[in-house]
Amino acid sequence: MQKNKGAEPVKKKITIGIPRAMLYYRYEVLWKNFFSILGADCVISEPTNKEIIKSGTAAAIDEACLCTKIYLGHVKSLIGKCDYILIPRISNFGIKRNMCTKFEALYDIACNTFRKTSQKFLTYNVDVIEDCPEEKAFIEMGIELGFSKKEALNAYKEAKKGETESLKNHLKANESLYKKNGLKILIVAHSYVAMDSYIGKPVTDFLKKLGTVPIMADVVDRKDALKRSAKVSPTLKWELSRELVGSIDEHIDKIDGMVLMSAFPCGPDSMVDEMIIRKFRGKPILNITLDDQDGTAGLETRLESFVDILRFKGGTL
Ligand code: SF4
């Protein structure tokens, strides 16, 4: 395991900065619980705004995807406000269960980008193929922070229980949306795109304003979705994309249409979206790519036309 840059055993109460971007939307409960059980405070960056996007774009290379730029903006906004900024390094959860390479690289990118500051960064490495599952990674991170193996393990187990409970409740609430009246639109997007207050959330908010029911595809029974996605495409290897594809497969008969929402320029999504369009025929699909535009201004007409098509198909226009 690579050592955390600047991490050293500590006894005093520590503050962990967590960027409100990327995997925050997947691991929020696990991270907050883990650090709180260990007695640490968490400070979360503000929801994405224009300033965060601007500073992240200035810090990133031009070719980086919009989500990486946003992420670096969040990291920058936390500098000097905490003892450590948490940036996990997540490679895979096993064979054909890879994460996009950005999730392996973000810690090193951030350490390098902000190397002239005195900010300390904290990571944990999940690489099941190399025998480093999540539990082991959290124990190592806890030890690096000065806690015993037992303390770190207990904190992880408790935090995991909280995460499981939260996922269960979230899933139950999401599943109830499929039974609601109105046009149901499946939002096929990574959570850090769909939930981001500046890029994805305005899209779902606008769809709600149009009287439709947007439903997040990524809120799904993950194990079940992985099995389903393997039937749709045995070669698809990105974990988060597989969950989305499995979710479409499970819910296709309960929805009226889909919005595929990607951040520019996303390598995995450019291939997966194409595959989704070919494999799931019969339901209208709107494919949108988000850039650092101001909200949904340029998208509203496309969203309105898409909803009109769905209404026309459903005989309500
Ligand atoms: S999956 Fe796409 S949007 Fe997400 S980090 Fe990778 S390149 Fe960026």
Coordinates of C-alpha atoms and ligand atoms in Angstrom, one line a residue:
M1 CA 0.0 0.0 0.0
Q2 CA 1.3 3.5 -0.8
K3 CA 1.6 5.6 2.3
N4 CA -0.7 8.6 2.8
K5 CA 1.1 11.8 2.0
G6 CA 1.9 13.6 5.2
A7 CA -0.2 11.2 7.4
E8 CA 1.2 10.4 10.8
P9 CA -0.2 8.8 14.0
V10 CA -2.3 11.3 15.9
K11 CA -4.1 11.3 19.2
K12 CA -5.9 14.7 19.1
K13 CA -9.3 15.2 17.6
I14 CA -8.8 15.4 13.9
T15 CA -10.9 17.0 11.1
I16 CA -11.3 15.2 7.8
G17 CA -12.3 17.2 4.8
I18 CA -14.6 15.4 2.3
P19 CA -15.1 16.8 -1.2
R20 CA -18.8 16.8 -2.1
A21 CA -18.2 15.2 -5.5
M22 CA -17.4 11.9 -7.2
L23 CA -17.8 9.0 -4.7
Y24 CA -19.1 11.2 -1.9
Y25 CA -22.6 10.4 -3.3
R26 CA -21.9 6.7 -2.9
Y27 CA -20.0 6.5 0.3
E28 CA -21.3 9.6 2.3
V29 CA -22.8 7.5 5.0
L30 CA -19.9 5.0 5.3
W31 CA -17.3 7.8 5.5
K32 CA -19.2 10.0 7.9
N33 CA -20.0 7.1 10.2
F34 CA -16.4 5.7 10.2
F35 CA -14.8 9.0 11.1
S36 CA -17.4 9.9 13.6
I37 CA -17.1 6.6 15.5
L38 CA -13.4 7.2 15.7
G39 CA -14.1 10.6 17.2
A40 CA -13.1 12.7 14.2
D41 CA -15.0 15.6 12.8
C42 CA -15.9 15.8 9.1
V43 CA -16.1 19.0 7.0
I44 CA -17.9 18.6 3.7
S45 CA -17.3 21.1 0.8
E46 CA -20.1 23.3 -0.3
P47 CA -22.5 22.1 -3.1
T48 CA -20.9 22.7 -6.5
N49 CA -21.1 26.3 -7.7
K50 CA -19.6 28.4 -10.5
E51 CA -16.6 29.3 -8.4
I52 CA -15.8 25.6 -7.6
I53 CA -16.1 24.7 -11.3
K54 CA -13.9 27.6 -12.3
S55 CA -11.1 26.8 -9.8
G56 CA -11.2 23.1 -10.6
T57 CA -11.0 23.8 -14.3
A58 CA -8.0 26.0 -13.8
A59 CA -6.3 23.2 -11.7
A60 CA -7.0 20.3 -14.1
I61 CA -5.6 19.4 -17.4
D62 CA -7.8 20.4 -20.4
E63 CA -8.5 16.7 -21.3
A64 CA -9.9 15.8 -17.8
C65 CA -13.6 15.0 -17.6
L66 CA -15.9 17.6 -16.2
C67 CA -16.4 15.5 -13.0
T68 CA -12.6 15.5 -12.4
K69 CA -12.5 19.3 -12.8
I70 CA -15.4 19.7 -10.4
Y71 CA -13.7 17.3 -7.9
L72 CA -10.4 19.3 -8.0
G73 CA -12.5 22.5 -7.3
H74 CA -14.0 20.9 -4.2
V75 CA -10.6 19.7 -3.0
K76 CA -9.2 23.2 -3.5
S77 CA -12.1 24.7 -1.5
L78 CA -11.2 22.5 1.5
I79 CA -7.5 23.3 1.6
G80 CA -6.6 24.8 4.9
K81 CA -9.9 24.0 6.5
C82 CA -9.1 20.5 7.8
D83 CA -6.3 18.3 9.0
Y84 CA -6.7 15.8 6.1
I85 CA -8.6 15.7 2.9
L86 CA -10.0 12.2 2.1
I87 CA -9.4 11.0 -1.4
P88 CA -9.9 7.3 -1.8
R89 CA -8.1 5.3 -4.4
I90 CA -10.5 2.6 -5.7
S91 CA -9.3 0.3 -8.4
N92 CA -11.6 -2.7 -8.5
F93 CA -13.9 -5.0 -6.5
G94 CA -12.7 -8.1 -8.3
I95 CA -12.4 -9.4 -11.8
K96 CA -14.6 -7.5 -14.3
R97 CA -15.6 -5.1 -11.5
N98 CA -13.3 -2.2 -12.3
M99 CA -13.8 1.4 -11.5
C100 CA -13.0 4.1 -14.1
T101 CA -9.3 4.8 -13.9
K102 CA -10.0 8.3 -12.5
F103 CA -10.8 6.7 -9.2
E104 CA -7.4 5.1 -9.0
A105 CA -5.7 8.4 -10.0
L106 CA -7.5 11.1 -8.1
Y107 CA -5.4 10.9 -4.9
D108 CA -2.1 11.2 -6.8
I109 CA -3.6 13.9 -9.1
A110 CA -4.7 16.0 -6.1
C111 CA -1.4 15.5 -4.2
N112 CA 0.5 16.6 -7.2
T113 CA -1.8 19.5 -8.1
F114 CA -1.7 20.9 -4.6
R115 CA 1.8 20.0 -3.7
K116 CA 2.8 23.5 -3.0
T117 CA 0.3 23.8 -0.1
S118 CA 0.9 22.3 3.3
Q119 CA -2.4 20.4 3.1
K120 CA -2.3 16.7 4.2
F121 CA -4.2 14.1 2.2
L122 CA -5.6 10.8 3.3
T123 CA -6.4 7.8 1.2
Y124 CA -7.4 4.2 1.4
N125 CA -6.8 1.7 -1.4
V126 CA -9.4 -0.8 -2.6
D127 CA -8.0 -3.4 -5.0
V128 CA -9.6 -6.7 -4.5
I129 CA -7.6 -8.3 -7.3
E130 CA -4.5 -7.4 -5.3
D131 CA -6.0 -8.8 -2.1
C132 CA -7.0 -5.4 -0.6
P133 CA -10.8 -5.4 0.0
E134 CA -12.6 -2.5 1.5
E135 CA -12.4 -3.7 5.1
K136 CA -8.6 -4.1 5.0
A137 CA -8.3 -0.7 3.3
F138 CA -10.3 1.0 6.1
I139 CA -8.3 -0.8 8.8
E140 CA -5.0 0.4 7.3
M141 CA -6.4 4.0 7.0
G142 CA -7.5 3.9 10.7
I143 CA -4.0 2.7 11.7
E144 CA -2.4 5.5 9.7
L145 CA -4.5 7.9 11.7
G146 CA -3.1 6.5 14.9
F147 CA -5.9 4.2 15.9
S148 CA -5.5 0.5 16.8
K149 CA -6.5 -2.3 14.4
K150 CA -9.3 -3.2 16.7
E151 CA -10.7 0.4 16.9
A152 CA -10.5 0.7 13.1
L153 CA -12.2 -2.6 12.5
N154 CA -15.0 -1.9 15.0
A155 CA -15.5 1.6 13.4
Y156 CA -15.6 0.0 9.9
K157 CA -18.1 -2.7 10.9
E158 CA -20.4 -0.2 12.7
A159 CA -20.1 2.3 9.8
K160 CA -20.9 -0.5 7.3
K161 CA -24.1 -1.4 9.2
G162 CA -25.2 2.2 9.0
E163 CA -24.5 2.2 5.3
T164 CA -26.5 -1.0 4.7
E165 CA -29.5 0.4 6.5
S166 CA -29.3 3.7 4.6
L167 CA -29.0 1.9 1.3
K168 CA -32.1 -0.2 2.2
N169 CA -34.2 2.8 3.0
H170 CA -33.0 4.7 0.0
L171 CA -33.8 1.8 -2.3
K172 CA -37.3 1.4 -0.8
A173 CA -38.1 5.1 -1.4
N174 CA -36.8 4.9 -4.9
E175 CA -38.7 1.7 -5.8
S176 CA -41.9 3.4 -4.7
L177 CA -41.5 6.0 -7.4
Y178 CA -42.0 3.3 -10.1
K179 CA -45.6 3.0 -8.8
K180 CA -46.4 6.7 -8.9
N181 CA -48.8 8.2 -11.4
G182 CA -47.3 10.3 -14.2
L183 CA -44.6 9.9 -16.8
K184 CA -41.7 8.0 -15.3
I185 CA -38.3 8.9 -16.6
L186 CA -35.3 6.8 -15.7
I187 CA -32.2 9.0 -15.1
V188 CA -29.2 6.9 -16.3
A189 CA -26.2 8.7 -14.8
H190 CA -23.5 8.3 -12.3
S191 CA -24.7 9.6 -8.9
Y192 CA -22.0 12.3 -8.9
V193 CA -23.4 13.6 -12.2
A194 CA -27.1 13.2 -11.4
M195 CA -26.9 14.6 -7.8
D196 CA -24.5 17.4 -8.5
S197 CA -26.2 20.7 -7.7
Y198 CA -24.7 22.5 -10.6
I199 CA -24.7 20.0 -13.5
G200 CA -27.2 17.1 -13.0
K201 CA -29.7 18.2 -10.4
P202 CA -31.1 21.1 -12.4
V203 CA -32.0 18.6 -15.1
T204 CA -34.0 16.4 -12.7
D205 CA -35.5 19.5 -11.1
F206 CA -36.7 20.7 -14.5
L207 CA -38.2 17.3 -15.3
K208 CA -40.1 17.5 -12.1
K209 CA -41.3 21.0 -13.0
L210 CA -42.7 19.5 -16.2
G211 CA -44.8 17.2 -14.1
T212 CA -42.8 14.0 -14.7
V213 CA -41.3 11.5 -12.2
P214 CA -37.6 11.3 -12.7
I215 CA -36.1 8.1 -11.1
M216 CA -32.4 7.5 -10.4
A217 CA -31.2 4.3 -12.1
D218 CA -28.2 4.0 -9.8
V219 CA -30.4 3.4 -6.8
V220 CA -30.8 -0.3 -7.2
D221 CA -30.0 -3.6 -5.6
R222 CA -26.3 -3.6 -6.6
K223 CA -25.7 -7.4 -6.5
D224 CA -28.8 -8.1 -8.5
A225 CA -28.0 -5.3 -11.0
L226 CA -24.5 -6.8 -11.6
K227 CA -26.0 -10.2 -12.4
R228 CA -28.5 -8.7 -14.8
S229 CA -25.9 -6.5 -16.5
A230 CA -23.7 -9.6 -17.2
K231 CA -26.6 -11.0 -19.2
V232 CA -27.0 -7.8 -21.2
S233 CA -23.2 -7.5 -21.8
P234 CA -20.8 -10.2 -20.5
T235 CA -17.8 -8.0 -21.3
L236 CA -18.8 -4.7 -19.6
K237 CA -16.4 -4.3 -16.8
W238 CA -17.0 -0.9 -15.1
E239 CA -18.8 -1.5 -11.9
L240 CA -20.9 1.7 -11.9
S241 CA -21.9 1.3 -15.5
R242 CA -22.9 -2.3 -14.8
E243 CA -25.1 -1.2 -12.0
L244 CA -26.8 1.2 -14.3
V245 CA -27.3 -1.3 -17.1
G246 CA -28.7 -3.9 -14.6
S247 CA -31.1 -1.3 -13.3
I248 CA -32.4 -0.5 -16.8
D249 CA -32.9 -4.2 -17.4
E250 CA -34.9 -4.5 -14.2
H251 CA -37.0 -1.4 -14.6
I252 CA -37.5 -1.1 -18.4
D253 CA -41.1 -2.2 -18.3
K254 CA -42.1 0.2 -15.6
I255 CA -40.8 3.4 -17.2
D256 CA -41.9 5.7 -20.1
G257 CA -38.5 6.8 -21.2
M258 CA -34.8 7.3 -20.3
V259 CA -32.5 10.2 -20.0
L260 CA -28.8 9.2 -20.4
M261 CA -26.8 11.9 -18.7
S262 CA -23.0 12.1 -19.0
A263 CA -20.3 14.5 -18.2
F264 CA -18.0 15.7 -21.0
P265 CA -15.8 13.9 -22.1
C266 CA -16.5 10.6 -20.4
G267 CA -14.7 7.6 -22.0
P268 CA -16.7 4.8 -20.3
D269 CA -20.1 6.6 -20.9
S270 CA -19.4 7.2 -24.6
M271 CA -19.2 3.4 -25.1
V272 CA -21.8 2.3 -22.6
D273 CA -24.5 4.9 -23.8
E274 CA -24.1 3.6 -27.3
M275 CA -24.5 0.0 -26.1
I276 CA -27.6 1.0 -24.0
I277 CA -29.2 2.6 -27.1
R278 CA -28.6 -0.5 -29.2
K279 CA -29.7 -3.0 -26.5
F280 CA -32.8 -1.3 -25.1
R281 CA -35.0 -0.5 -28.0
G282 CA -38.6 0.4 -27.7
K283 CA -38.4 3.1 -25.1
P284 CA -37.6 6.7 -26.1
I285 CA -34.1 7.8 -25.0
L286 CA -32.7 11.3 -24.7
N287 CA -28.9 11.3 -24.6
I288 CA -27.4 14.5 -23.1
T289 CA -23.8 15.5 -22.4
L290 CA -23.3 18.0 -19.7
D291 CA -20.5 20.6 -19.8
D292 CA -19.7 23.5 -17.5
Q293 CA -22.7 25.5 -18.9
D294 CA -24.9 27.7 -16.7
G295 CA -27.5 25.3 -15.4
T296 CA -30.0 23.8 -17.9
A297 CA -30.4 26.9 -20.0
G298 CA -29.5 25.2 -23.3
L299 CA -31.2 21.9 -22.4
E300 CA -34.6 23.0 -21.5
T301 CA -36.0 22.9 -25.0
R302 CA -34.6 19.4 -25.5
L303 CA -36.1 18.2 -22.3
E304 CA -39.5 19.8 -23.1
S305 CA -39.6 18.2 -26.5
F306 CA -38.6 14.8 -25.0
V307 CA -41.4 15.0 -22.5
D308 CA -43.9 16.0 -25.3
I309 CA -42.8 12.9 -27.2
L310 CA -43.5 10.7 -24.2
R311 CA -46.9 12.4 -23.7
F312 CA -47.7 11.9 -27.3
K313 CA -46.7 8.2 -27.1
G314 CA -48.8 7.8 -24.0
G315 CA -51.8 9.5 -25.6
T316 CA -51.9 12.4 -23.1
L317 CA -50.9 15.1 -25.6
Ligands
SF4_1 S1 -16.7 7.5 -15.5 FE1 -16.6 9.3 -16.8 S2 -17.4 11.0 -15.6 FE2 -16.8 9.3 -14.2 S3 -14.8 9.8 -13.6 FE3 -14.6 8.4 -15.3 S4 -14.4 9.7 -17.1 FE4 -15.1 11.0 -15.4

